[in-house]
Structures are given as C-alpha cells and as structure tokens.
PDB file of C-alpha atoms in Angstrom:
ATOM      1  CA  UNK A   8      -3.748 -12.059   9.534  1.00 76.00           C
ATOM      2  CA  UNK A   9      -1.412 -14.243   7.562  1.00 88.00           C
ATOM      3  CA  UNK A  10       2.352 -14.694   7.817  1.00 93.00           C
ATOM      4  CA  UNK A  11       4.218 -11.802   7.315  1.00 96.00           C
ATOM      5  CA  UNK A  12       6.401 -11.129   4.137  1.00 95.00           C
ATOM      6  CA  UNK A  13       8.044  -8.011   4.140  1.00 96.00           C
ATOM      7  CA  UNK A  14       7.741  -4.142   5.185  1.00 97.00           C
ATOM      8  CA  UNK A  15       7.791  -1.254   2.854  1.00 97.00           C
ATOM      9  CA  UNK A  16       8.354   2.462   3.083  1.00 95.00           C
ATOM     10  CA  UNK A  17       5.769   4.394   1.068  1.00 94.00           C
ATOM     11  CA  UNK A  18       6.785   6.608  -1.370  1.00 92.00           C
ATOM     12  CA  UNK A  19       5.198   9.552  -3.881  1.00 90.00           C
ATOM     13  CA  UNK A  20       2.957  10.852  -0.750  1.00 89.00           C
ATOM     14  CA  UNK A  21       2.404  14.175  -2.574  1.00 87.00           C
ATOM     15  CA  UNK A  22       1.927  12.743  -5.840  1.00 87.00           C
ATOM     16  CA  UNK A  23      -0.783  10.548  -3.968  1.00 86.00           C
ATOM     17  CA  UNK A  24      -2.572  12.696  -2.208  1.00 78.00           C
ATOM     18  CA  UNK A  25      -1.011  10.795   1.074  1.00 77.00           C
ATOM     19  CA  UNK A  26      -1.271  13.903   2.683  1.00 79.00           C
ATOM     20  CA  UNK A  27      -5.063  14.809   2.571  1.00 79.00           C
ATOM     21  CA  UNK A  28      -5.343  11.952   5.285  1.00 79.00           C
ATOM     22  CA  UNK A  29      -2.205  11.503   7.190  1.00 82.00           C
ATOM     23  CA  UNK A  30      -4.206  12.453  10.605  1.00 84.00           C
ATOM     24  CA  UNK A  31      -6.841  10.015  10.326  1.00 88.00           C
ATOM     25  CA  UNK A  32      -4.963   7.374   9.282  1.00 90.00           C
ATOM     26  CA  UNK A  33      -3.842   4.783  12.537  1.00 92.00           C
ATOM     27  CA  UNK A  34      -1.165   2.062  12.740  1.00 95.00           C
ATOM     28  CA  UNK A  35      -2.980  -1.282  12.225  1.00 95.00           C
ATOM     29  CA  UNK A  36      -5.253   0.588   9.822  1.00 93.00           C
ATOM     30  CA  UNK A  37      -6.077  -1.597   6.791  1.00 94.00           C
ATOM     31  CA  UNK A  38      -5.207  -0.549   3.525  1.00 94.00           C
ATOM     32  CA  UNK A  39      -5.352  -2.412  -0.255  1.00 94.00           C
ATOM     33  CA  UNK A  40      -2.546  -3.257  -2.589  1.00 95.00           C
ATOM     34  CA  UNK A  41      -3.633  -2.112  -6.015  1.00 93.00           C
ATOM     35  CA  UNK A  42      -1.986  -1.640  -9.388  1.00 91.00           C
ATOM     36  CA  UNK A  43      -4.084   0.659 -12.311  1.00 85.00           C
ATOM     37  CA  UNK A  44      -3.163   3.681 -10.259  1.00 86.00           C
ATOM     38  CA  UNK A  45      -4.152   5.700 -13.465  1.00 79.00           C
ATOM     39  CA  UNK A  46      -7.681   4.964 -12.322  1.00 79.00           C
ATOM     40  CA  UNK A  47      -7.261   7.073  -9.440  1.00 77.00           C
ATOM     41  CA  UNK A  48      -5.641   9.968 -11.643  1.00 75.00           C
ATOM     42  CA  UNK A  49      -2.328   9.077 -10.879  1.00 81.00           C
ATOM     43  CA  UNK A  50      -0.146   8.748 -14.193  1.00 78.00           C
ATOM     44  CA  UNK A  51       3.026   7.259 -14.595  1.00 79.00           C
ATOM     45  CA  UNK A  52       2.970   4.880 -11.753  1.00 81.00           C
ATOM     46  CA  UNK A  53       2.449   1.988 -14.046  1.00 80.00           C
ATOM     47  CA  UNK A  54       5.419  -0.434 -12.736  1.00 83.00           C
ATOM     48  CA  UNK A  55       4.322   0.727  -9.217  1.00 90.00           C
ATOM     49  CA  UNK A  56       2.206  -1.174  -6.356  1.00 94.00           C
ATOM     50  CA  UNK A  57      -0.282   1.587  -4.473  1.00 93.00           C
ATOM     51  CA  UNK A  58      -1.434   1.328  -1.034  1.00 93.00           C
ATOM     52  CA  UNK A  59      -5.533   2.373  -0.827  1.00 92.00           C
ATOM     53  CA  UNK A  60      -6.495   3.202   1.788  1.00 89.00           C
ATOM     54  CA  UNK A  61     -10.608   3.239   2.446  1.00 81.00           C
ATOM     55  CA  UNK A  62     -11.472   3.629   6.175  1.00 63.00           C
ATOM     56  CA  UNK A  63     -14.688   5.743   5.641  1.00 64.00           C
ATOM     57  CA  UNK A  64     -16.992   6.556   2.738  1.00 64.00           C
ATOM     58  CA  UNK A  65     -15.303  10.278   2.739  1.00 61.00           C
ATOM     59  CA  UNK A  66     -11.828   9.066   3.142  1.00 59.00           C
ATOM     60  CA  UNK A  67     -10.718   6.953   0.285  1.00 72.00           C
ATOM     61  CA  UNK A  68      -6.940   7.670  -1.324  1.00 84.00           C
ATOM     62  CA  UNK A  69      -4.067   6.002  -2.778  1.00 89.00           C
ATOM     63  CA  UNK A  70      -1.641   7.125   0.297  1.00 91.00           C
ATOM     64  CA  UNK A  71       1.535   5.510  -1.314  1.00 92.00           C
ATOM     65  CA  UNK A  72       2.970   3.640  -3.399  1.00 94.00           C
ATOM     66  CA  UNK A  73       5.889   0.540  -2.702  1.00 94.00           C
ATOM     67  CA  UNK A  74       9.220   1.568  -4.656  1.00 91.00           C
ATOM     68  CA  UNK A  75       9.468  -0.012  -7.532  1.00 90.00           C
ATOM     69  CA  UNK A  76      12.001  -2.660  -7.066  1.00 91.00           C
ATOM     70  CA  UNK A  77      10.622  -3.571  -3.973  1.00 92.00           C
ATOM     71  CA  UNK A  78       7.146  -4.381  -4.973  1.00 92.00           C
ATOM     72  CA  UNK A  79       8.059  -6.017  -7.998  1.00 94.00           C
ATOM     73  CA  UNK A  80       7.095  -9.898  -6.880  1.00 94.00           C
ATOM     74  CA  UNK A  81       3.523  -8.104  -5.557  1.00 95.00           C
ATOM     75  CA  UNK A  82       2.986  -6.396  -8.874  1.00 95.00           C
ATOM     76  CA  UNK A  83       3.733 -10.185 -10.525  1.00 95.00           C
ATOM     77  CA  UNK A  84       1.011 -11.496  -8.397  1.00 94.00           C
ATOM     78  CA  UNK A  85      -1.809  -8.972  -8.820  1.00 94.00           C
ATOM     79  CA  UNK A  86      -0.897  -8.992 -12.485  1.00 94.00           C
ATOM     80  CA  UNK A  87      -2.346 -12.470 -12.628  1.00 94.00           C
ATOM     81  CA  UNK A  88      -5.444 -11.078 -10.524  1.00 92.00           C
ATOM     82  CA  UNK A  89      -4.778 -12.852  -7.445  1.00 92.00           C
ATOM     83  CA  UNK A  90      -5.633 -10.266  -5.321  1.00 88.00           C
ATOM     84  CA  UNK A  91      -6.080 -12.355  -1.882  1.00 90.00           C
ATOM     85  CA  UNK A  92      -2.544 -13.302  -1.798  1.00 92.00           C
ATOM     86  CA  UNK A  93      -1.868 -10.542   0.265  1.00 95.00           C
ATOM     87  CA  UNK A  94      -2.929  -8.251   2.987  1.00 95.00           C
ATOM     88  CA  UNK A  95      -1.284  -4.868   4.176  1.00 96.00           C
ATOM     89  CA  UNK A  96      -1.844  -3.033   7.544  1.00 97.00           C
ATOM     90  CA  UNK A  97      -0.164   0.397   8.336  1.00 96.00           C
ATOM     91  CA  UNK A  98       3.334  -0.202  10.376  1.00 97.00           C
ATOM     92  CA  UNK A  99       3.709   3.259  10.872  1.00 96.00           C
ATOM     93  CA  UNK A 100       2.598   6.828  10.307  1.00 94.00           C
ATOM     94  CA  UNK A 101       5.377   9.058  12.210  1.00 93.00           C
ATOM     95  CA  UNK A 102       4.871  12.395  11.976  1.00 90.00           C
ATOM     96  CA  UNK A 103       8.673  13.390  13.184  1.00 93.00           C
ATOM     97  CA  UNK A 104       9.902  11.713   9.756  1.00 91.00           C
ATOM     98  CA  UNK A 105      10.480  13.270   6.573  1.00 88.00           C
ATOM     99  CA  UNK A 106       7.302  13.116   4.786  1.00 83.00           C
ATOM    100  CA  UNK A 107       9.241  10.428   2.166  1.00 83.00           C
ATOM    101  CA  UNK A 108       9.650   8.320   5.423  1.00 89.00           C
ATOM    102  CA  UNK A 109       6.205   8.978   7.360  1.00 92.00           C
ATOM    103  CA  UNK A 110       4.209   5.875   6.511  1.00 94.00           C
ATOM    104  CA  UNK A 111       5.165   2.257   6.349  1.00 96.00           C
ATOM    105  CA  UNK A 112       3.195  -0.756   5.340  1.00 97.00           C
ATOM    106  CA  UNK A 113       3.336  -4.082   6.401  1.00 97.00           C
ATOM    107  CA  UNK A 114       2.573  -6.633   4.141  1.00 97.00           C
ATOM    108  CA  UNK A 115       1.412 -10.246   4.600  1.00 96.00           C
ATOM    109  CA  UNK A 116       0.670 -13.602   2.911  1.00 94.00           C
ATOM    110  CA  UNK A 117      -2.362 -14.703   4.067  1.00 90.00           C
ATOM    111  CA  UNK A 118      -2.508 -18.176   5.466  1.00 75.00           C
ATOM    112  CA  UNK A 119      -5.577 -20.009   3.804  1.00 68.00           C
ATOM    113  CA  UNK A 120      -3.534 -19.703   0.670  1.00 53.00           C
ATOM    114  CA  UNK A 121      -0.094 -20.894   2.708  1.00 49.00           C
ATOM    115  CA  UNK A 122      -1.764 -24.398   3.683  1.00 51.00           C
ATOM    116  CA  UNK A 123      -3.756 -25.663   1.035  1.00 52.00           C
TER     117      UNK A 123
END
C-alpha cells in the first residue's frame, strides 16, 4: 500500500450500476481507477474518474465515480497512461447512508513511484 492521498465519496451509483453489488462488496476491497467509462456503457462521464471494481469473474462493475472536481489531478495522471500511480481500496460501504453517501474510496500513491 502506498502513502495515502486523499478520500472520495462515490457518486452516480445508479447510473453505475453500484447497486447490483453493494452486498458483496467489503471495506478494504480493491477496486481500479479508470477513465473511458463509455466502454462500460456509461455515457457522459467523460471528465469523470470511475471506481471498477472486479472481485470475481461474475462481479465486475464501475460502482462509482469521484466528483468531478475532486478527481481532476487523477484524471491528469491516467490521461498520460500512468496507471500505477495510484491505488484505491474501499473506505466504506454503509448501508445506513443515503445511497449518494454509501461508498467511499480511499485513494493512494503508491510508494515505489514516491522514492525513486
């Protein structure tokens, strides 16, 4: 795990079909930052940083994606493809929160890229 940077509320769980999985899915569960979110049928999340979650073969889904503003330096960096810069692990997944407020990622810069 590298040092952390920052967490984010998830947002558009309907839109991104958050909801299909919110059971399975565990604090400390991995999940990948990815942009192209038209890929996964998603359209007009362009500008927007999705959280992908892929725990088992029949449980793959964009859960969320970082507001805008927010995820605007992460965007910048996968933009240039440097995909590794980060990591994310589930903060939270509370189901006595609005469903706007339910999950929570926690992002992280990982190290071997801090100390070179």
């Amino acid at each position: 795990m590298g040092i952390f940077y920052k967490e984010f509320g998830l947002k558009k769980i309907l839109e991104c079909e958050g909801t299909k999985s919110w059971e399975e899915i565990k604090v400390g569960d991995t999940v990948q930052l990815i942009l192209n979110l038209e890929d996964y049928n998603l359209t007009g999340f362009k500008k927007q940083v999705g959280a992908f979650w892929d725990l088992k073969e029949d449980a793959k889904a964009v859960i969320g994606v970082i507001p805008e503003e927010e995820g605007k330096l992460i965007k910048d960096f996968l933009d240039m493809g440097w995909d590794e810069v980060f990591s994310a692990v589930i903060s939270q997944n509370d189901s006595t929160k609005p469903l706007e407020n339910r999950f929570k990622v926690a992002v992280y810069i990982e190290r071997s890229l801090v100390s070179r």
